[in-house]
């Protein structure tokens, strides 16, 4: 009987030091995860995109109807992701556009006033990880262009459940645009505006250990001056008239996505979108994307996309002068578009001095049956901290 | 909180020897990290897991990482290249992952000294660390109780 407390005391003495260490300071959050940083930049990424468009559309007066739609876009952009404390992440995105070449708009056709257009945007999104399962994001931004201003604001909430096997997301976005109105001869009319309100509901579900499915529905309500006011429409009389569009548009989009991990370090993404609106436009889009890691530092991505739409009910290339709705905008016409693309990514983490750098290069060719071709070249360089 | 017992599934050590997690974990609390070499989010955990391993190594608890769904040679060369210091097992054919219904990486489990799964989560985070800390404290109390016949707080 008398030996038992002694044995216990000895055992406690042996156990006390290590266990106090293991359950005390050594397992302190700061000791394991490092001291919390009040503000830290996680990554910076720059991208340069060159877009080269060729084709003809009836909305342009350049080159005579159907008008020349040739233009080029140079777009440098910057993305910064910063963490504020443990629960908040900010994303700052600044794209700049320099549009050069023969613009399809009436200003260039008549006055060349905007043959080179500079535009810029600033977008900020902040995500608050409220709990392990729930996050809320707010975003806002503005876009400046010569005679055009656009502001957007929005918010989203995501919630994971079922052991993170499913995630639901709801978002609400609002865009307001103001710009100078011009008629098809380049005469300034007045300041006009429009708004767009968008609501999205999404569900992401893990279907198997290697398969993720996603469904999304979005509705967008637009109101105001929904065209750019200077689009030309060929009339049956052989002359040109202005575009006449409804002041309201209700748009619905249904999206399904499937991502399948492939055992040879690849992934297959499939995408389908059905779109319908009250202007009579119905569209189907499908895309497949194959992502393949070729080595520890090199990956490849191949993309094919096809889009088919029937055109809005009032699309015409020979409008009646008395028609109350008319457009010849090739974006609203019936067409089939295909996109072929590829990207190569280089991850430099295998080189100690360049471990935090990564780069990618991509090319896409967009070809449309109503005479529009676009080549898009893009290069990005990023650094992770 | 999920409380299940760990299934008996054959895994491999990095030198190709058979190993079972339930046997390696028996009698001590273990933090298990499921990961893959291609997983960037997993890579962000390496430093914290290494510090945790250093803190508990020799203290009656352990950190064990299990690479899921990749060949042994791929995992072994990656671990060597990144000099990951904590014990590694390989679940090449998702046997353990399927058996415990773990469908993504990174994933973190905390096992009690009796082999029960005390915690299941995604990335190694504060929640996982708190669960592991509780498991270590619980194991310590149990050891004291077994040795003295009295609960830990009574011994003090």
Coordinates of C-alpha atoms in Angstrom, one line a residue:
Chain A
X1 CA 0.0 0.0 0.0
X2 CA 2.7 2.5 0.9
X3 CA 4.6 1.9 -2.3
X4 CA 1.8 2.9 -4.6
X5 CA 1.9 6.7 -4.0
X6 CA 5.7 6.6 -4.6
X7 CA 5.3 4.8 -7.9
X8 CA 2.6 7.2 -8.9
X9 CA 4.7 10.2 -8.0
X10 CA 7.6 8.8 -10.0
X11 CA 5.4 8.2 -12.9
X12 CA 3.9 11.6 -12.7
X13 CA 7.4 13.1 -12.6
X14 CA 8.3 11.3 -15.8
X15 CA 5.0 12.1 -17.5
X16 CA 4.8 15.7 -16.3
X17 CA 7.5 17.4 -18.3
X18 CA 6.9 15.9 -21.7
X19 CA 3.1 16.0 -21.5
X20 CA 3.1 19.6 -20.3
X21 CA 5.3 20.5 -23.3
X22 CA 3.1 18.5 -25.8
X23 CA -0.2 19.9 -24.6
X24 CA 1.1 23.4 -23.7
X25 CA 3.3 25.9 -25.4
X26 CA 4.7 23.5 -28.0
X27 CA 1.2 22.9 -29.4
X28 CA 0.3 26.5 -29.3
X29 CA -1.3 27.7 -32.5
X30 CA 1.4 30.3 -33.1
X31 CA 4.1 27.7 -32.5
X32 CA 2.6 25.4 -35.1
X33 CA 1.2 27.7 -37.7
X34 CA 3.5 30.6 -37.1
X35 CA 2.6 34.0 -35.7
X36 CA -0.6 35.5 -37.2
X37 CA 0.2 38.1 -39.8
X38 CA -2.0 41.1 -39.7
X39 CA -1.6 41.7 -43.4
X40 CA 0.3 39.7 -46.0
X41 CA 0.4 39.6 -49.8
X42 CA -0.1 36.0 -50.9
X43 CA 0.4 36.3 -54.6
X44 CA 0.9 38.8 -57.4
X45 CA 0.1 37.9 -61.0
X46 CA 0.5 39.8 -64.2
X47 CA -1.0 38.9 -67.5
X48 CA -0.7 40.4 -71.0
X49 CA -3.3 39.6 -73.5
X50 CA -3.3 40.5 -77.2
X51 CA -6.6 40.1 -79.0
X52 CA -6.8 40.3 -82.8
X53 CA -10.3 40.4 -84.3
X54 CA -11.2 40.2 -88.0
X55 CA -14.5 40.1 -89.7
X56 CA -17.5 42.0 -90.8
X57 CA -20.8 42.9 -89.2
X58 CA -23.8 44.9 -90.3
X59 CA -23.7 47.1 -87.2
X60 CA -20.4 48.7 -88.3
X61 CA -20.2 51.5 -90.8
X62 CA -16.5 51.1 -91.2
X63 CA -15.6 49.7 -94.6
X64 CA -19.1 50.0 -95.8
X65 CA -21.9 47.6 -95.0
X66 CA -21.4 45.0 -94.0
X67 CA -18.8 46.9 -92.1
X68 CA -15.3 46.1 -91.1
X69 CA -15.0 44.8 -87.5
X70 CA -11.2 44.6 -87.4
X71 CA -9.7 45.6 -84.2
X72 CA -6.9 44.7 -81.8
X73 CA -6.9 44.9 -78.1
X74 CA -3.8 45.1 -75.9
X75 CA -4.7 44.2 -72.3
X76 CA -2.2 44.2 -69.5
X77 CA -3.6 43.2 -66.1
X78 CA -2.6 42.8 -62.6
X79 CA -4.0 40.6 -59.8
X80 CA -3.0 40.9 -56.2
X81 CA -4.2 38.5 -53.5
X82 CA -3.7 39.6 -49.9
X83 CA -4.6 38.1 -46.6
X84 CA -5.8 40.2 -43.7
X85 CA -5.6 38.1 -40.5
X86 CA -6.9 34.6 -40.5
X87 CA -10.3 35.0 -42.0
X88 CA -10.2 37.7 -44.6
X89 CA -8.8 37.5 -48.1
X90 CA -8.7 40.4 -50.6
X91 CA -8.4 40.2 -54.3
X92 CA -7.5 43.3 -56.3
X93 CA -7.7 43.1 -60.1
X94 CA -6.7 45.9 -62.5
X95 CA -7.2 45.3 -66.2
X96 CA -6.3 48.0 -68.7
X97 CA -7.5 47.9 -72.3
X98 CA -6.0 49.6 -75.3
X99 CA -8.2 49.1 -78.3
X100 CA -6.6 49.9 -81.6
X101 CA -7.3 49.5 -85.3
X102 CA -10.5 50.1 -87.2
X103 CA -13.1 50.1 -84.5
X104 CA -16.6 49.1 -85.6
X105 CA -18.3 52.0 -84.0
X106 CA -19.7 55.0 -85.8
X107 CA -17.3 57.4 -84.1
X108 CA -14.4 55.9 -86.0
X109 CA -16.3 55.5 -89.2
X110 CA -17.2 59.1 -89.2
X111 CA -14.7 61.1 -87.1
X112 CA -11.9 58.6 -86.1
X113 CA -12.3 60.1 -82.7
X114 CA -11.8 56.9 -80.8
X115 CA -9.6 55.0 -83.2
X116 CA -7.5 54.2 -80.2
X117 CA -9.5 53.8 -77.0
X118 CA -8.0 53.4 -73.6
X119 CA -10.0 51.8 -70.8
X120 CA -9.3 50.6 -67.3
X121 CA -11.0 48.9 -64.5
X122 CA -10.4 48.3 -60.8
X123 CA -12.2 45.4 -59.1
X124 CA -11.8 44.5 -55.4
X125 CA -13.3 41.4 -53.8
X126 CA -13.0 40.6 -50.1
X127 CA -13.9 37.2 -48.7
X128 CA -14.6 36.6 -45.1
X129 CA -14.3 33.0 -43.9
X130 CA -16.9 33.3 -41.2
X131 CA -16.7 29.7 -40.2
X132 CA -15.0 26.6 -41.5
X133 CA -18.1 26.0 -43.7
X134 CA -19.4 29.4 -44.5
X135 CA -17.8 32.3 -46.4
X136 CA -19.1 35.6 -47.5
X137 CA -17.7 37.7 -50.4
X138 CA -18.4 41.3 -51.3
X139 CA -17.0 43.0 -54.4
X140 CA -17.1 46.3 -56.1
X141 CA -15.4 48.1 -59.0
X142 CA -15.6 50.6 -61.7
X143 CA -14.6 50.9 -65.3
X144 CA -13.5 54.0 -67.0
X145 CA -13.5 54.6 -70.7
X146 CA -13.5 57.7 -72.9
X147 CA -17.3 58.2 -72.9
X148 CA -18.3 55.4 -70.7
X149 CA -18.5 54.8 -66.9
X150 CA -19.5 51.5 -65.3
X151 CA -19.8 50.6 -61.6
X152 CA -20.5 47.3 -60.1
X153 CA -21.1 45.9 -56.7
X154 CA -22.2 42.5 -55.4
X155 CA -22.0 39.9 -52.7
X156 CA -22.0 36.2 -52.4
X157 CA -22.4 33.6 -49.7
X158 CA -21.1 30.0 -49.9
X159 CA -21.8 27.3 -47.4
X160 CA -20.4 23.8 -47.3
X161 CA -22.1 20.8 -45.7
X162 CA -22.1 17.0 -45.7
X163 CA -18.4 16.9 -44.7
X164 CA -17.6 19.4 -47.3
X165 CA -19.0 17.1 -50.0
X166 CA -21.5 19.8 -51.1
X167 CA -21.4 23.5 -51.4
X168 CA -24.2 25.9 -52.1
X169 CA -23.6 29.5 -53.3
X170 CA -25.8 32.5 -53.7
X171 CA -24.7 35.7 -55.3
X172 CA -26.3 39.1 -56.1
X173 CA -24.7 41.6 -58.4
X174 CA -25.6 45.0 -59.6
X175 CA -24.0 46.9 -62.6
X176 CA -24.7 50.5 -63.5
X177 CA -23.5 52.0 -66.8
X178 CA -23.5 55.5 -68.1
X179 CA -22.3 56.6 -71.5
X180 CA -22.7 59.2 -74.1
X181 CA -25.2 58.4 -76.8
X182 CA -24.5 59.0 -80.5
X183 CA -26.5 58.5 -83.5
X184 CA -25.3 56.5 -86.5
X185 CA -23.8 59.6 -88.0
X186 CA -21.7 60.3 -84.9
X187 CA -23.8 63.2 -83.6
X188 CA -23.9 63.3 -79.8
X189 CA -27.3 62.7 -78.4
X190 CA -27.4 62.7 -74.6
X191 CA -26.1 60.9 -71.6
X192 CA -27.8 57.5 -71.3
X193 CA -27.6 54.7 -68.8
X194 CA -28.6 51.2 -68.0
X195 CA -28.6 48.8 -65.1
X196 CA -28.2 45.0 -64.8
X197 CA -29.2 43.0 -61.7
X198 CA -28.1 39.5 -61.5
X199 CA -28.9 36.7 -59.1
X200 CA -27.1 33.3 -59.2
X201 CA -27.7 30.1 -57.3
X202 CA -25.2 27.3 -57.5
X203 CA -24.7 23.8 -56.1
X204 CA -21.4 21.9 -56.2
X205 CA -21.5 18.3 -55.2
X206 CA -18.8 15.7 -54.9
X207 CA -20.1 12.8 -56.9
X208 CA -17.3 10.3 -56.3
X209 CA -13.8 10.6 -54.9
X210 CA -12.6 11.8 -58.3
X211 CA -15.7 13.5 -59.7
X212 CA -17.2 16.9 -58.9
X213 CA -20.5 18.1 -60.4
X214 CA -21.8 21.7 -60.4
X215 CA -25.2 23.2 -61.3
X216 CA -25.9 26.9 -61.6
X217 CA -28.9 29.0 -62.4
X218 CA -28.6 32.8 -63.0
X219 CA -31.2 35.4 -63.9
X220 CA -30.3 38.8 -65.1
X221 CA -32.6 41.8 -65.5
X222 CA -31.4 44.7 -67.6
X223 CA -33.1 48.0 -67.9
X224 CA -32.3 51.2 -69.8
X225 CA -30.4 51.8 -73.1
X226 CA -29.3 48.3 -73.8
X227 CA -27.4 49.0 -77.1
X228 CA -24.6 51.4 -77.7
X229 CA -26.9 53.8 -79.6
X230 CA -24.7 54.1 -82.7
X231 CA -25.1 50.7 -84.2
X232 CA -26.4 50.8 -87.8
X233 CA -29.1 48.6 -89.2
X234 CA -29.5 48.2 -93.0
X235 CA -33.0 49.1 -94.1
X236 CA -35.0 47.5 -96.9
X237 CA -34.8 50.8 -98.7
X238 CA -31.0 50.4 -99.1
X239 CA -30.2 53.1 -96.5
X240 CA -29.0 52.8 -92.9
X241 CA -31.1 53.4 -89.8
X242 CA -30.4 53.3 -86.1
X243 CA -30.8 50.3 -83.9
X244 CA -34.0 50.0 -82.0
X245 CA -33.9 47.8 -78.9
X246 CA -36.4 47.1 -76.1
X247 CA -35.6 48.9 -72.9
X248 CA -35.9 45.7 -70.8
X249 CA -34.3 42.3 -71.0
X250 CA -34.8 39.3 -68.9
X251 CA -32.1 36.7 -69.2
X252 CA -31.8 33.1 -67.8
X253 CA -28.8 30.9 -67.9
X254 CA -28.5 27.3 -66.7
X255 CA -25.1 25.8 -66.3
X256 CA -23.8 22.3 -65.6
X257 CA -20.2 21.4 -65.0
X258 CA -18.4 18.2 -64.4
X259 CA -14.8 17.8 -63.4
X260 CA -13.2 14.3 -63.5
X261 CA -9.8 13.6 -62.2
X262 CA -7.8 11.3 -64.4
X263 CA -5.4 8.8 -62.9
X264 CA -2.5 9.9 -65.2
X265 CA -2.3 13.3 -63.4
X266 CA -4.9 14.9 -65.6
X267 CA -8.4 16.3 -65.3
X268 CA -11.3 16.5 -67.7
X269 CA -13.7 19.4 -67.4
X270 CA -17.0 19.4 -69.2
X271 CA -19.4 22.4 -69.4
X272 CA -22.8 23.0 -70.8
X273 CA -24.9 26.2 -70.7
X274 CA -28.4 26.8 -71.9
X275 CA -29.4 30.4 -72.3
X276 CA -32.8 32.0 -73.0
X277 CA -34.1 35.5 -72.9
X278 CA -37.2 37.5 -73.6
X279 CA -35.7 38.9 -76.8
X280 CA -36.2 35.5 -78.3
X281 CA -32.5 34.4 -78.1
X282 CA -31.8 30.8 -77.2
X283 CA -28.3 29.5 -77.0
X284 CA -26.5 26.3 -76.2
X285 CA -22.8 26.2 -75.3
X286 CA -20.7 23.2 -74.6
X287 CA -17.0 23.0 -73.7
X288 CA -14.5 20.3 -72.9
X289 CA -11.2 21.0 -71.4
X290 CA -8.4 18.6 -70.8
X291 CA -5.8 19.5 -68.2
X292 CA -2.7 17.4 -68.1
X293 CA 0.4 17.7 -65.9
X294 CA 3.3 16.6 -68.0
X295 CA 5.9 16.8 -65.3
X296 CA 6.4 18.3 -61.9
X297 CA 7.0 21.7 -63.6
X298 CA 5.0 21.6 -66.8
X299 CA 1.3 21.4 -67.5
X300 CA -0.8 21.5 -70.6
X301 CA -4.5 22.5 -71.2
X302 CA -6.5 22.0 -74.3
X303 CA -9.9 23.6 -74.8
X304 CA -12.7 23.2 -77.3
X305 CA -15.9 25.1 -77.1
X306 CA -18.9 25.3 -79.4
X307 CA -21.8 27.8 -79.1
X308 CA -25.0 27.9 -81.2
X309 CA -27.6 30.5 -81.0
X310 CA -30.8 31.3 -83.0
X311 CA -30.6 35.1 -82.8
X312 CA -33.0 37.6 -81.4
X313 CA -36.5 37.7 -82.9
X314 CA -35.9 41.2 -84.4
X315 CA -32.5 40.6 -86.0
X316 CA -32.5 41.8 -89.6
X317 CA -30.3 42.9 -92.4
X318 CA -33.1 44.6 -94.3
X319 CA -35.3 46.2 -91.8
X320 CA -38.6 47.9 -92.5
X321 CA -38.3 51.6 -91.8
X322 CA -41.4 51.4 -89.6
X323 CA -40.2 48.5 -87.5
X324 CA -40.3 49.3 -83.8
X325 CA -37.5 46.8 -82.9
X326 CA -34.5 46.1 -85.1
X327 CA -30.9 45.2 -84.8
X328 CA -28.1 44.0 -87.2
X329 CA -25.7 43.4 -84.4
X330 CA -23.8 40.3 -85.3
X331 CA -23.6 39.3 -81.7
X332 CA -27.4 39.0 -81.7
X333 CA -27.6 37.1 -85.0
X334 CA -28.0 33.4 -85.5
X335 CA -24.6 31.8 -85.7
X336 CA -22.4 28.9 -84.6
X337 CA -19.1 29.7 -82.9
X338 CA -16.2 27.5 -82.1
X339 CA -13.2 28.1 -80.0
X340 CA -10.0 26.0 -80.1
X341 CA -7.3 26.7 -77.6
X342 CA -4.3 25.5 -75.7
X343 CA -2.2 26.7 -72.8
X344 CA 1.1 25.7 -71.4
X345 CA 2.0 26.4 -67.8
X346 CA 5.5 26.3 -66.3
X347 CA 5.9 26.0 -62.5
X348 CA 9.4 27.0 -61.5
X349 CA 9.3 25.6 -57.9
X350 CA 11.8 23.0 -58.8
X351 CA 14.4 25.7 -59.2
X352 CA 15.3 26.9 -55.7
X353 CA 15.9 30.5 -56.6
X354 CA 12.7 30.7 -58.7
X355 CA 10.6 28.5 -56.5
X356 CA 7.8 31.0 -56.1
X357 CA 7.4 31.9 -59.8
X358 CA 5.0 30.4 -62.3
X359 CA 4.1 31.3 -65.9
X360 CA 1.6 30.3 -68.5
X361 CA 1.1 31.0 -72.2
X362 CA -2.1 30.4 -74.0
X363 CA -3.6 30.8 -77.5
X364 CA -7.3 30.6 -78.5
X365 CA -8.9 30.9 -81.9
X366 CA -12.6 31.9 -82.0
X367 CA -14.4 31.4 -85.3
X368 CA -18.0 32.3 -86.0
X369 CA -20.2 31.4 -88.9
X370 CA -21.3 35.0 -89.4
X371 CA -17.8 36.2 -90.4
X372 CA -15.9 36.9 -87.2
X373 CA -12.5 35.5 -86.2
X374 CA -10.6 36.3 -83.1
X375 CA -7.1 35.2 -82.1
X376 CA -6.3 35.6 -78.5
X377 CA -2.7 35.4 -77.2
X378 CA -2.0 35.6 -73.5
X379 CA 1.0 35.3 -71.3
X380 CA 1.1 35.4 -67.5
X381 CA 3.8 35.6 -64.9
X382 CA 3.0 35.2 -61.2
X383 CA 4.7 35.0 -57.9
X384 CA 3.5 33.3 -54.7
X385 CA 4.8 34.5 -51.4
Chain B
X1 CA -17.7 15.0 -34.5
X2 CA -17.3 11.6 -36.1
X3 CA -16.3 8.7 -33.8
X4 CA -15.5 5.6 -35.8
X5 CA -12.8 3.0 -35.4
X6 CA -10.0 2.9 -37.9
X7 CA -10.3 0.1 -40.4
X8 CA -7.5 -2.5 -40.8
X9 CA -6.1 -1.5 -44.3
X10 CA -2.8 -2.4 -45.7
X11 CA -0.7 0.6 -46.6
X12 CA 3.0 0.9 -47.5
X13 CA 6.0 2.7 -46.0
X14 CA 8.2 4.7 -48.3
X15 CA 10.6 1.7 -48.6
X16 CA 7.8 -0.5 -49.7
X17 CA 7.1 -2.4 -46.5
X18 CA 3.6 -3.2 -45.6
X19 CA 2.2 -1.1 -42.8
X20 CA -1.2 -0.6 -41.1
X21 CA -2.3 2.8 -39.7
X22 CA -4.4 1.2 -37.0
X23 CA -1.3 -0.6 -35.7
X24 CA 1.0 2.4 -35.9
X25 CA -1.5 4.6 -34.1
X26 CA -2.4 2.1 -31.4
X27 CA -1.9 3.5 -27.9
X28 CA -1.2 7.1 -28.7
X29 CA -3.0 10.0 -30.2
X30 CA -2.1 10.6 -33.8
X31 CA -2.8 13.4 -36.3
X32 CA -3.2 11.9 -39.8
X33 CA -2.7 14.1 -42.8
X34 CA -4.0 12.8 -46.1
X35 CA -2.3 14.4 -49.1
X36 CA -1.1 14.1 -52.6
X37 CA 2.1 15.4 -54.4
X38 CA 0.0 17.4 -56.9
X39 CA -2.0 19.2 -54.3
X40 CA -0.9 22.8 -53.7
X41 CA -3.1 23.2 -50.6
X42 CA -1.4 20.1 -49.1
X43 CA 2.0 21.7 -49.8
X44 CA 1.0 24.7 -47.7
X45 CA 0.7 22.4 -44.7
X46 CA 4.1 20.9 -44.8
X47 CA 5.8 23.4 -42.6
X48 CA 3.1 23.3 -39.9
X49 CA 3.0 19.5 -39.9
X50 CA 6.8 19.4 -39.6
X51 CA 6.6 21.8 -36.6
X52 CA 3.9 19.7 -35.0
X53 CA 5.9 16.5 -35.6
X54 CA 8.9 18.1 -33.9
X55 CA 6.7 19.2 -31.0
X56 CA 5.2 15.8 -30.2
X57 CA 7.9 13.4 -31.4
X58 CA 8.9 11.3 -28.4
X59 CA 6.1 12.8 -26.4
X60 CA 3.7 9.9 -26.7
X61 CA 1.9 11.3 -29.8
X62 CA 2.6 11.3 -33.5
X63 CA 2.0 12.9 -36.9
X64 CA 1.6 10.5 -39.8
X65 CA 1.1 11.6 -43.3
X66 CA -0.6 9.3 -45.9
X67 CA -0.1 10.0 -49.6
X68 CA -3.3 9.0 -51.5
X69 CA -3.7 7.7 -55.0
X70 CA -0.2 7.9 -56.3
X71 CA 2.6 5.3 -56.9
X72 CA 5.0 4.7 -54.1
X73 CA 8.0 5.8 -56.2
X74 CA 6.4 9.1 -57.0
X75 CA 5.6 9.8 -53.3
X76 CA 9.1 8.6 -52.2
X77 CA 11.0 10.9 -54.5
X78 CA 8.7 13.8 -53.7
X79 CA 9.2 13.3 -49.9
X80 CA 13.0 13.0 -50.4
X81 CA 13.1 16.1 -52.6
X82 CA 11.0 18.2 -50.1
X83 CA 12.8 16.6 -47.1
X84 CA 9.5 16.1 -45.3
X85 CA 10.6 15.0 -41.8
X86 CA 7.5 13.2 -40.4
X87 CA 6.5 9.6 -41.0
X88 CA 4.9 8.8 -44.3
X89 CA 2.7 6.0 -45.6
X90 CA 1.3 5.5 -49.1
X91 CA -2.3 4.6 -49.9
X92 CA -1.8 4.1 -53.6
X93 CA -5.2 2.5 -54.4
X94 CA -7.4 4.7 -52.1
X95 CA -8.0 1.7 -49.8
X96 CA -7.9 3.6 -46.6
X97 CA -9.5 6.7 -48.1
X98 CA -12.4 4.7 -49.4
X99 CA -12.7 2.7 -46.2
X100 CA -13.1 5.9 -44.1
X101 CA -15.1 7.7 -46.8
X102 CA -12.5 10.4 -47.2
X103 CA -12.9 11.9 -50.7
X104 CA -10.6 14.8 -50.9
X105 CA -7.1 16.1 -50.0
X106 CA -5.9 17.7 -47.9
X107 CA -7.8 15.9 -45.2
X108 CA -6.9 15.7 -41.5
X109 CA -7.9 13.1 -39.0
X110 CA -7.2 13.0 -35.3
X111 CA -7.1 9.6 -33.7
X112 CA -7.4 8.9 -30.0
X113 CA -5.1 6.5 -28.3
X114 CA -7.9 3.9 -28.5
X115 CA -7.8 4.2 -32.3
X116 CA -11.1 6.1 -32.6
X117 CA -11.4 8.9 -35.1
X118 CA -12.0 11.9 -32.9
X119 CA -11.9 14.5 -35.6
X120 CA -12.3 14.7 -39.4
X121 CA -11.7 17.8 -41.4
X122 CA -10.1 19.3 -44.5
X123 CA -6.9 21.3 -44.3
X124 CA -4.8 21.2 -41.2
X125 CA -6.1 24.2 -39.3
X126 CA -6.9 25.5 -35.8
X127 CA -9.8 23.1 -35.4
X128 CA -7.6 20.1 -36.1
X129 CA -4.9 21.4 -33.8
X130 CA -7.4 21.9 -31.0
X131 CA -8.8 18.4 -31.5
X132 CA -5.3 17.0 -31.4
X133 CA -4.4 19.0 -28.3
X134 CA -7.5 17.6 -26.6
X135 CA -6.5 14.1 -27.7
X136 CA -3.0 14.5 -26.3
X137 CA -4.5 15.8 -23.0
X138 CA -7.0 13.0 -22.9
X139 CA -4.2 10.4 -23.5
X140 CA -2.1 12.0 -20.8
X141 CA -4.9 11.8 -18.3
X142 CA -5.6 8.2 -19.2
X143 CA -1.9 7.3 -18.7
X144 CA -1.9 8.9 -15.3
X145 CA -5.1 7.2 -14.3
X146 CA -3.8 3.8 -15.4
X147 CA -0.6 4.4 -13.5
X148 CA -2.1 5.7 -10.3
X149 CA -5.6 4.4 -10.3
X150 CA -6.7 8.0 -9.8
X151 CA -7.8 10.6 -12.3
X152 CA -5.1 13.2 -13.4
X153 CA -6.7 16.1 -11.5
X154 CA -6.9 14.0 -8.3
X155 CA -3.2 13.2 -8.5
X156 CA -2.4 16.9 -8.5

